[in-house]
PDB file of C-alpha atoms in Angstrom:
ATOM      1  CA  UNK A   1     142.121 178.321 137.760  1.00 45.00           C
ATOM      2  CA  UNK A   2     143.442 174.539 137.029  1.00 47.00           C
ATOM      3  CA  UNK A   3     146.772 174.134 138.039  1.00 50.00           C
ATOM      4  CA  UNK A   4     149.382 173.044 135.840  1.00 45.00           C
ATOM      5  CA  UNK A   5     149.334 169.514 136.862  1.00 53.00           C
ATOM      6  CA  UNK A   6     145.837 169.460 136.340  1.00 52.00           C
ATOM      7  CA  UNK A   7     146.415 171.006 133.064  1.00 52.00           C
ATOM      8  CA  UNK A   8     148.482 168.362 132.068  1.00 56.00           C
ATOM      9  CA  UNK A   9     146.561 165.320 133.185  1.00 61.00           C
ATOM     10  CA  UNK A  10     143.638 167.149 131.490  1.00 71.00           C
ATOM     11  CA  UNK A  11     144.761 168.558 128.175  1.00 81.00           C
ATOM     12  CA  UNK A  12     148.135 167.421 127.335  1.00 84.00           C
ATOM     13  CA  UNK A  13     148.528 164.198 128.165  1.00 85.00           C
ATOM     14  CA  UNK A  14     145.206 162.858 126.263  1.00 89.00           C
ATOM     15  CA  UNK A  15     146.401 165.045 123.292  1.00 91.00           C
ATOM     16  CA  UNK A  16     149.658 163.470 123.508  1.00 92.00           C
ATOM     17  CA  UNK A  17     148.293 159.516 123.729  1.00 94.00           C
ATOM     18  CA  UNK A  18     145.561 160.604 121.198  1.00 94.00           C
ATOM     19  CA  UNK A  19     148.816 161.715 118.931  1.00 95.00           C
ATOM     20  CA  UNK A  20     150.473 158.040 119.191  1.00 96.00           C
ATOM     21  CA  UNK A  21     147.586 156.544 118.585  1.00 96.00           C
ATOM     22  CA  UNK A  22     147.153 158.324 115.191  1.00 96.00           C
ATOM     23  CA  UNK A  23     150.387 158.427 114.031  1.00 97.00           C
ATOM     24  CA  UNK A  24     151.470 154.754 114.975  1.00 97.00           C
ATOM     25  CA  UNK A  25     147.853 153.703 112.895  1.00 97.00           C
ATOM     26  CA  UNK A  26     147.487 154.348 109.053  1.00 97.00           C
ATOM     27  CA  UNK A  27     150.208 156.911 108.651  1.00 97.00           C
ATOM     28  CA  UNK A  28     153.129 155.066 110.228  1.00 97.00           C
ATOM     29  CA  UNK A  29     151.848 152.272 108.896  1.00 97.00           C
ATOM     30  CA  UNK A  30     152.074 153.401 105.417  1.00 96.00           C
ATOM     31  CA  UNK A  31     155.304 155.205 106.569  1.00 96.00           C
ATOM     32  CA  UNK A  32     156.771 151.640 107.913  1.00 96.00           C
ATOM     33  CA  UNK A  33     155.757 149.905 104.549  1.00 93.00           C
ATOM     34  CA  UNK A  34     156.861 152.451 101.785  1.00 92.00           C
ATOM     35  CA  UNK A  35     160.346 152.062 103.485  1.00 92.00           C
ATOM     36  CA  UNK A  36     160.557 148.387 103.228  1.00 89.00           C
ATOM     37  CA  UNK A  37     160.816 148.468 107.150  1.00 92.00           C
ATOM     38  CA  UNK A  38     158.042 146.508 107.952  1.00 93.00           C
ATOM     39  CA  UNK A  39     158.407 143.028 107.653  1.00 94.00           C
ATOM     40  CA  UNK A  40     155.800 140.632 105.053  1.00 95.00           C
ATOM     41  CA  UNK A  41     154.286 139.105 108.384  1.00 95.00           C
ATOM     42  CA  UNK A  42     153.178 142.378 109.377  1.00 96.00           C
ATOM     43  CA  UNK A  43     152.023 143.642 106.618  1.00 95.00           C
ATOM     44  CA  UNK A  44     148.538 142.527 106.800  1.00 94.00           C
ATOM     45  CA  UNK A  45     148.593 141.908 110.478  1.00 95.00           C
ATOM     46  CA  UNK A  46     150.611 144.682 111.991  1.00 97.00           C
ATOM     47  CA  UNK A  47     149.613 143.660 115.587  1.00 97.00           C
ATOM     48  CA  UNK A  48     152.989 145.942 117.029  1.00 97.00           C
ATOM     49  CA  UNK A  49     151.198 148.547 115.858  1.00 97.00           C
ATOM     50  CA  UNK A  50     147.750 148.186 116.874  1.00 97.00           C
ATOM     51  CA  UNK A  51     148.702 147.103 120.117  1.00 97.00           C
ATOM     52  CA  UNK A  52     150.776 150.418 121.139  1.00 97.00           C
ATOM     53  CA  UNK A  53     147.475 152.690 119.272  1.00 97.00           C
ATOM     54  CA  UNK A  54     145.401 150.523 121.881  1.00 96.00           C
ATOM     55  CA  UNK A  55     147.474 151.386 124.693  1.00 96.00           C
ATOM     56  CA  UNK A  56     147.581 154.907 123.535  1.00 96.00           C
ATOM     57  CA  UNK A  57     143.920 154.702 123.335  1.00 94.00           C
ATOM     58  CA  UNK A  58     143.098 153.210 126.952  1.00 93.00           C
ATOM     59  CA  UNK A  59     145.629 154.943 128.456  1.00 92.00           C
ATOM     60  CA  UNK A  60     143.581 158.448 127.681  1.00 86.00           C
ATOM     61  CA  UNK A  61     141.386 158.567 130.711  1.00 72.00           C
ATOM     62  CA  UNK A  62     143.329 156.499 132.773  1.00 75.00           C
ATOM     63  CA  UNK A  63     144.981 159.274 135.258  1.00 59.00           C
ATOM     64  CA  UNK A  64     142.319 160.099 137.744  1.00 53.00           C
ATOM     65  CA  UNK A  65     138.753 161.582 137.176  1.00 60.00           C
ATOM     66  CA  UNK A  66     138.710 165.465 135.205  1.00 58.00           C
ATOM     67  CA  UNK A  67     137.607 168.023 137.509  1.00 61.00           C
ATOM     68  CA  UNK A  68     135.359 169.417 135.494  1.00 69.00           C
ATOM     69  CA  UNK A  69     132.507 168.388 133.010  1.00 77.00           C
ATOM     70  CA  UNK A  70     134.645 169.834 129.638  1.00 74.00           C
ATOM     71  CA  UNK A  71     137.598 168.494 130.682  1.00 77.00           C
ATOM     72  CA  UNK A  72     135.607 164.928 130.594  1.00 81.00           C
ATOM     73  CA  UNK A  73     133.921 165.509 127.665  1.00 85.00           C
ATOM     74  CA  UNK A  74     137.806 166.203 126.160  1.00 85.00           C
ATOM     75  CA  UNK A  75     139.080 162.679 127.310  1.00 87.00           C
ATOM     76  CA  UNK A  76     135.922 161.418 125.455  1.00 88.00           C
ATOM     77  CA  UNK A  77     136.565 163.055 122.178  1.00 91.00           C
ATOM     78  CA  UNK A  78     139.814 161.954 122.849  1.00 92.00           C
ATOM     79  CA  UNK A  79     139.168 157.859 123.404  1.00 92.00           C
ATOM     80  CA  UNK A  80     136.834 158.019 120.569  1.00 95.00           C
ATOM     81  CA  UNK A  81     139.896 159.606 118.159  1.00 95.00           C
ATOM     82  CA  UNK A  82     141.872 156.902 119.320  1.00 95.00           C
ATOM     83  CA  UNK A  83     139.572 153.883 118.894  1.00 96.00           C
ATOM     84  CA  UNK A  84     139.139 155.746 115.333  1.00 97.00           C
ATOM     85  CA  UNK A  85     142.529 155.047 114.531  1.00 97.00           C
ATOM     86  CA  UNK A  86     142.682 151.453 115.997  1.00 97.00           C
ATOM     87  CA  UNK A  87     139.318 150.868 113.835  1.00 97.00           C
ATOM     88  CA  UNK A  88     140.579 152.201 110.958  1.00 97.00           C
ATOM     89  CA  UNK A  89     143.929 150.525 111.092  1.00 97.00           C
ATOM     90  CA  UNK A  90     142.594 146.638 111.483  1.00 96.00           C
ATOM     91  CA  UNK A  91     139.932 147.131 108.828  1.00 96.00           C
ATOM     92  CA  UNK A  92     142.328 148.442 106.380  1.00 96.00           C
ATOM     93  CA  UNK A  93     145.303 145.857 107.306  1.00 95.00           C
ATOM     94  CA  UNK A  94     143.120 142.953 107.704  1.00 92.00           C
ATOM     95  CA  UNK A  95     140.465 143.559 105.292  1.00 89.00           C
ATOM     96  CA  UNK A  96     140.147 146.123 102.502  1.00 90.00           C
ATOM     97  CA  UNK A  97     143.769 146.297 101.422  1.00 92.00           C
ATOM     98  CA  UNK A  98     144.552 142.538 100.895  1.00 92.00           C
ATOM     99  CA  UNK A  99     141.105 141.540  99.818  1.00 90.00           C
ATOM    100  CA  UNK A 100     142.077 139.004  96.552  1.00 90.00           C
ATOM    101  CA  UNK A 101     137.846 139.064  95.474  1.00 86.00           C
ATOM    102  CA  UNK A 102     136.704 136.261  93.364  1.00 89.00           C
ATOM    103  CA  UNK A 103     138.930 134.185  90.944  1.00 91.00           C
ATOM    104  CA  UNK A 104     137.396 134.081  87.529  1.00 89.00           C
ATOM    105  CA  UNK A 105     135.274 130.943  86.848  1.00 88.00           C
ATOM    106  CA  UNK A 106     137.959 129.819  84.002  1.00 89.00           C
ATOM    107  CA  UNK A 107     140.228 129.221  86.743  1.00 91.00           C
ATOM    108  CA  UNK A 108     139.895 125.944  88.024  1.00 84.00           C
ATOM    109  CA  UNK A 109     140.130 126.931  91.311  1.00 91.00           C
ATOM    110  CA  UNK A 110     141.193 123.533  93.660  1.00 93.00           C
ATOM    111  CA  UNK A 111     142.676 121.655  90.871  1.00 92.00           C
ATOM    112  CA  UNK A 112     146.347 120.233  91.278  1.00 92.00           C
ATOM    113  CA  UNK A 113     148.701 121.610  88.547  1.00 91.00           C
ATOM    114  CA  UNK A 114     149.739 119.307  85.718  1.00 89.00           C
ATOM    115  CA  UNK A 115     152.915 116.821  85.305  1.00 88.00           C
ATOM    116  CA  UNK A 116     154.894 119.320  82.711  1.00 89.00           C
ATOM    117  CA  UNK A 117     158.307 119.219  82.260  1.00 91.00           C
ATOM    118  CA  UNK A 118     159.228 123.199  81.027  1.00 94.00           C
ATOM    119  CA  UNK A 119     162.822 124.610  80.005  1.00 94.00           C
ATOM    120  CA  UNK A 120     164.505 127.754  81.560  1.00 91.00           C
ATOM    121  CA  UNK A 121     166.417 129.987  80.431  1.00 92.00           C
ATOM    122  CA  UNK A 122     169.450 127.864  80.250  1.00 90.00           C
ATOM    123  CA  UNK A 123     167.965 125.145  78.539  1.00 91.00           C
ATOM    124  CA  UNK A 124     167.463 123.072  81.045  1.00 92.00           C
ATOM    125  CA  UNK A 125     164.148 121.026  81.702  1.00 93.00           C
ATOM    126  CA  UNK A 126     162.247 121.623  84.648  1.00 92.00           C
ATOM    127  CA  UNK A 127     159.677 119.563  86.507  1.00 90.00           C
ATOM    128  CA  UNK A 128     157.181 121.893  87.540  1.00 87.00           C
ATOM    129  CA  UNK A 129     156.366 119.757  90.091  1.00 84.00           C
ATOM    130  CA  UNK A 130     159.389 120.250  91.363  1.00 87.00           C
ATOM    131  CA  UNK A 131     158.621 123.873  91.793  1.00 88.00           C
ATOM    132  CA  UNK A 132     155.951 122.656  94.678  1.00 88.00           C
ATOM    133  CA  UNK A 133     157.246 122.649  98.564  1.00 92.00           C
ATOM    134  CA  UNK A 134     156.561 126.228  99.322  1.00 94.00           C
ATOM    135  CA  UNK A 135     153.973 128.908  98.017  1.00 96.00           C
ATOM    136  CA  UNK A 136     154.087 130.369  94.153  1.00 96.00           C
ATOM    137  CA  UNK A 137     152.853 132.684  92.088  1.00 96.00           C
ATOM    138  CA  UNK A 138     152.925 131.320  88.192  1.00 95.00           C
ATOM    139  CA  UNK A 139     152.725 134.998  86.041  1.00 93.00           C
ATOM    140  CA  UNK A 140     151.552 133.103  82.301  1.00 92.00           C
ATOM    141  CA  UNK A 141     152.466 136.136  79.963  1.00 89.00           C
ATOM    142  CA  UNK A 142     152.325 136.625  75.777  1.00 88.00           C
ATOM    143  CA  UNK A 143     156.050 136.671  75.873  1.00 87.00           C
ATOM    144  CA  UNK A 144     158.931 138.874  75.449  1.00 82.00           C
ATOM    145  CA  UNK A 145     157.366 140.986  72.724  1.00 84.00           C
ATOM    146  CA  UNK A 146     154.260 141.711  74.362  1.00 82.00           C
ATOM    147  CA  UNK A 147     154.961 145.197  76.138  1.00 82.00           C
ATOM    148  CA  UNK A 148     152.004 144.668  78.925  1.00 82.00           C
ATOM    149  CA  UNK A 149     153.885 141.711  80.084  1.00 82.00           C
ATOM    150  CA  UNK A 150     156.935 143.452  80.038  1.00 84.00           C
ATOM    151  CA  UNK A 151     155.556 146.134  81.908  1.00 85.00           C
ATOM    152  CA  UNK A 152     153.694 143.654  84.663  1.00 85.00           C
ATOM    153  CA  UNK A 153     156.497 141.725  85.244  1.00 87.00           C
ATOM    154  CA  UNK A 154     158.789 145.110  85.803  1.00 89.00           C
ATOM    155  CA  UNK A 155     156.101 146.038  88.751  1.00 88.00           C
ATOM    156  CA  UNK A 156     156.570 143.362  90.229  1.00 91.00           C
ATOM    157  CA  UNK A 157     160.630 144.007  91.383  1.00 92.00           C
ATOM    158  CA  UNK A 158     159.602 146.650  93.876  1.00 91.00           C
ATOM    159  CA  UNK A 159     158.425 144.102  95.981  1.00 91.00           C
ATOM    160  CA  UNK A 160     159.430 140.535  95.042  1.00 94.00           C
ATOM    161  CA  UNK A 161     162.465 140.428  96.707  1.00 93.00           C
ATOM    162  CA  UNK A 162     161.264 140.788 100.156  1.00 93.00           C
ATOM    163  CA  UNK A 163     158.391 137.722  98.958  1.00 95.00           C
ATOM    164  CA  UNK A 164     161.081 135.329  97.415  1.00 95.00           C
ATOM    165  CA  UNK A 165     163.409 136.078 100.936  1.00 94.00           C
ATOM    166  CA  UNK A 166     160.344 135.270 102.976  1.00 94.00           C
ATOM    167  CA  UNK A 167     159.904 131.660 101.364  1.00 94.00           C
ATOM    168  CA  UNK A 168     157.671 132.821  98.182  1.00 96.00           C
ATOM    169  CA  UNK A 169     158.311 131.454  94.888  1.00 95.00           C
ATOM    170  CA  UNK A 170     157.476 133.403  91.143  1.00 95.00           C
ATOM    171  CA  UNK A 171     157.957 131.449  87.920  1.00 95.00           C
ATOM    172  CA  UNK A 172     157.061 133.524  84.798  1.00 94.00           C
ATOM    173  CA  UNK A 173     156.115 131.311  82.236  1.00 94.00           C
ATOM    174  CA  UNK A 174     155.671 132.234  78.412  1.00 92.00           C
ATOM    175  CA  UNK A 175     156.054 130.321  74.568  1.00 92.00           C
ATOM    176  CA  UNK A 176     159.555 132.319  74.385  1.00 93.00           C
ATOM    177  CA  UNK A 177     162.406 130.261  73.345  1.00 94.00           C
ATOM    178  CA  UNK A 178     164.696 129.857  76.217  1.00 94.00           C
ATOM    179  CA  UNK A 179     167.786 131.994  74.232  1.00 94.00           C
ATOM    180  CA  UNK A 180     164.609 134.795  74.576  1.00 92.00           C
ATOM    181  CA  UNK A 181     163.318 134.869  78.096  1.00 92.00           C
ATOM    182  CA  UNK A 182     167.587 134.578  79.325  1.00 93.00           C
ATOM    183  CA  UNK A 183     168.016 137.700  77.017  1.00 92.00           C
ATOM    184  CA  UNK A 184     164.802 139.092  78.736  1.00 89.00           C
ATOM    185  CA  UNK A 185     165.157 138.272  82.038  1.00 90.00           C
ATOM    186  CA  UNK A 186     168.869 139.426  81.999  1.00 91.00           C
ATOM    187  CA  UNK A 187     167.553 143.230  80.266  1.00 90.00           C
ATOM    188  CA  UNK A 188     164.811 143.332  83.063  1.00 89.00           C
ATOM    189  CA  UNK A 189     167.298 141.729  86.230  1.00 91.00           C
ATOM    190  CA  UNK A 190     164.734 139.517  86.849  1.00 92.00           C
ATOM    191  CA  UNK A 191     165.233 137.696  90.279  1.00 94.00           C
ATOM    192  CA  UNK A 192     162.775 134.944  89.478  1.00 94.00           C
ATOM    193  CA  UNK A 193     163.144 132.059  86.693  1.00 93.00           C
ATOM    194  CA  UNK A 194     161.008 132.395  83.388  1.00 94.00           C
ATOM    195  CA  UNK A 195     160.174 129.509  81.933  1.00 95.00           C
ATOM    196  CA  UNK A 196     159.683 128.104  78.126  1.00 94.00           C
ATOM    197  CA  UNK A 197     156.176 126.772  77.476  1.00 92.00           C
ATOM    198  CA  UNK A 198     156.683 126.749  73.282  1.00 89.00           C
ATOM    199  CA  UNK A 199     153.875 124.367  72.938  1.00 87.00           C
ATOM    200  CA  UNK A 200     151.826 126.332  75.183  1.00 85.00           C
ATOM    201  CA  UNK A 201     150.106 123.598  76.915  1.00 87.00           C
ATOM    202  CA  UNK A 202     149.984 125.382  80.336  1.00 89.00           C
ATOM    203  CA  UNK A 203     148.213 128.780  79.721  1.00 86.00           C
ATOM    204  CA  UNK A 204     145.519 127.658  78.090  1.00 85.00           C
ATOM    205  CA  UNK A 205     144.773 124.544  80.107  1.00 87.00           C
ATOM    206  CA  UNK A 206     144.890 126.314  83.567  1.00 89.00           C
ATOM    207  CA  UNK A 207     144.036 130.054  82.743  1.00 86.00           C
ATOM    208  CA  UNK A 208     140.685 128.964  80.409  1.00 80.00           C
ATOM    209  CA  UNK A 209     141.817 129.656  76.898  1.00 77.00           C
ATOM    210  CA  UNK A 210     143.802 132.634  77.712  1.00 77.00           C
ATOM    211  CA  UNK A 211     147.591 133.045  77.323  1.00 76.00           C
ATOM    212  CA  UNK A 212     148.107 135.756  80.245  1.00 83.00           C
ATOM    213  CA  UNK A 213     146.996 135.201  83.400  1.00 89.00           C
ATOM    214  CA  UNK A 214     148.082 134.817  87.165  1.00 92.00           C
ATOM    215  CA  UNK A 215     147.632 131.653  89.554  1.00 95.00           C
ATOM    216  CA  UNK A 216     148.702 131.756  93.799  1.00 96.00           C
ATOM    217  CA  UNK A 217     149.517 127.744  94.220  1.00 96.00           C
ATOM    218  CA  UNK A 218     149.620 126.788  97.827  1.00 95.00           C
ATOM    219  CA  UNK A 219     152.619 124.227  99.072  1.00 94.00           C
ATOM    220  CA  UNK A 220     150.983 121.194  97.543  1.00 94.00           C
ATOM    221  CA  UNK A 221     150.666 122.220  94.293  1.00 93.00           C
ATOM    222  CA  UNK A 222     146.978 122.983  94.509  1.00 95.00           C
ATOM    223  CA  UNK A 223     145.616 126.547  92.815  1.00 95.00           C
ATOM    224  CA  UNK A 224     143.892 128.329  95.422  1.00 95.00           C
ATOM    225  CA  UNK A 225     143.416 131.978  93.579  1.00 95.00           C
ATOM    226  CA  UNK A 226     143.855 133.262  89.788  1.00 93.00           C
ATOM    227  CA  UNK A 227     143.401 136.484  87.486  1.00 90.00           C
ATOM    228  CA  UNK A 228     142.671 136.714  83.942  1.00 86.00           C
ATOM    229  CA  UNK A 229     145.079 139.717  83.269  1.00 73.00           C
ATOM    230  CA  UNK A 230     144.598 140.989  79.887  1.00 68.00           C
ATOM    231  CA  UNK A 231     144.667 144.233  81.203  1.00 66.00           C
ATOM    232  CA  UNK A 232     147.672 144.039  84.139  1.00 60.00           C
ATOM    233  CA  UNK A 233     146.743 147.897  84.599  1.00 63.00           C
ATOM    234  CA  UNK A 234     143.366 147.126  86.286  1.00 66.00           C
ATOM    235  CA  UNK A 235     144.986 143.954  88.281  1.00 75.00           C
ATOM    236  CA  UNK A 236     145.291 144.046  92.071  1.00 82.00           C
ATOM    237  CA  UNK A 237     149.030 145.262  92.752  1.00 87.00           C
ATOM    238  CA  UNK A 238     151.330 142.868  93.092  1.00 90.00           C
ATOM    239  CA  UNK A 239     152.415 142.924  96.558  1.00 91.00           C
ATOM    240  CA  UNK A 240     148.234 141.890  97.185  1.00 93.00           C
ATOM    241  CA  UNK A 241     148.732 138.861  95.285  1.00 93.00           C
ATOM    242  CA  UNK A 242     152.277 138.203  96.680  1.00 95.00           C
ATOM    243  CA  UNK A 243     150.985 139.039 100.393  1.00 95.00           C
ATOM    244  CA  UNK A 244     148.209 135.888  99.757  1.00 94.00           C
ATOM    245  CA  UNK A 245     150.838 133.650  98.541  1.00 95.00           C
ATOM    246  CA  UNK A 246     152.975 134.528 101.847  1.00 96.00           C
ATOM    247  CA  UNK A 247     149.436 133.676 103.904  1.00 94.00           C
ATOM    248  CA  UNK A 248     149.613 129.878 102.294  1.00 93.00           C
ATOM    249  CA  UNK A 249     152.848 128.609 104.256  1.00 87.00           C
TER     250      UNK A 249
END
C-alpha cells in the first residue's frame, strides 16, 4: 500500500498543477478578458499567463521519481495535459484569434493618407493630418441613416474605451452634415469624433469606390490594413481590428 505522502506526490499533486495549468490557459483567459481585467497588452500576448501554465506544467514530475510504473505513466498523461493547455493557449493568443487576413486589393495598402481638411461635429475643420501621431482606425460609413453603420459603430463601444485609453485613436467619417453626426453621435454616446466628408472625397479615394469601409493607419499616417465592410456582420470583431491598431505604437 502507498502511503499517503506517496499518494500525494503521486496523484494529487500532478492533478492539482495539471488543474492550474488548465484553468490559468483558455478558460481564465477568456474569463480575464470578458471582465475587462486583462489589460490590451495582454490580450494577444498574455505571457503572465502562459508562464504560470508552464510552471504548472514542469512542475508535474518534478518531486522525486513514482514508485511504480502507473504512477509514471500518470505524471505523463499529466505533462502532456499541461503542455496541451500551454499549446493551445499561445496558438490561440498569438495566432488564430488576432489574425487580420488579407486587406482587399482596393485598399491601397502602404499609401500615406491625403491632405483633407474635414469638419466635426461642431463645425469645426479638421486637418486629418493632424489626426496622425499615434495609431487609428478611420470607420468610412453611409451615414446616419444607414442602419448597418449604425449598428457597426454601436459594437464597437464594448471595447473602444479601453483602445482610445491605451493611446488608440477612431475617427468615423461619413457625408453627414455636421448638425447630423453631433445629433448621432450624442443618441449613440459615441466616445470617438465623427467627421463630415459631404463631398465624399475620402471613401471613395482610399476604400476603392466604396463608401463603407475600415482602414488601421499606423503613427505616420501610412495605411497598413483595410476592410471593405458592406456587410459589418461578416467583419472581424472589432476588438481584432482595434488589438492591430494597439500592435502599431
Amino acid at each position: 500500500m502507498i502511503p499517503w505522502s506517496g499518494v500525494r506526490r503521486t496523484i494529487v499533486r500532478p492533478l492539482v498543477l495539471t488543474a492550474v495549468a488548465v484553468v490559468c490557459s483558455l478558460p481564465g483567459y477568456w474569463i480575464l478578458d470578458s471582465l475587462r481585467l486583462l489589460p490590451v497588452a495582454l490580450r494577444d500576448r498574455p505571457w503572465p499567463l502562459e508562464a504560470i501554465v508552464l510552471l504548472a506544467t514542469a512542475a508535474i514530475g518534478t518531486d522525486g521519481r513514482a514508485p511504480d510504473q502507473g504512477a509514471r505513466r500518470f505524471m505523463i498523461a499529466c505533462t502532456l495535459v499541461g503542455a496541451l493547455a500551454l499549446f493551445s493557449l499561445v496558438v490561440f493568443t498569438h495566432v488564430a484569434r488576432f489574425a487580420l487576413g488579407e486587406t482587399p486589393h482596393e485598399i491601397a495598402r502602404g499609401r500615406a493618407l491625403p491632405r483633407a481638411t474635414l469638419e466635426d461635429e461642431q463645425g469645426h475643420p479638421v486637418d486629418l493630418a493632424s489626426l496622425t501621431g499615434r495609431p487609428m482606425l478611420l470607420v468610412f460609413y453611409r451615414g446616419g441613416w444607414c442602419p448597418s453603420c449604425r449598428a457597426q459603430l454601436t459594437a464597437l463601444l464594448p471595447e473602444v474605451q479601453r483602445f482610445l485609453n491605451a493611446g488608440v485613436a477612431v475617427v468615423g467619417i461619413s457625408p453627414d452634415p455636421p448638425e447630423i453626426s453631433a445629433r448621432w453621435s450624442h443618441e449613440l454616446a459615441l466616445p470617438f469624433p465623427l467627421l463630415s466628408d459631404e463631398s465624399q472625397r475620402l471613401a471613395p479615394d482610399l476604400c476603392g469606390g466604396s463608401a463603407h469601409c475600415q482602414l488601421v493607419v499606423d503613427s505616420t499616417g501610412t495605411i497598413r490594413w483595410g476592410s471593405l465592410t458592406d456587410n459589418w456582420r461578416l467583419n472581424l470583431p472589432p476588438s481584432v481590428v482595434l488589438q492591430a491598431a494597439y500592435r502599431l505604437r
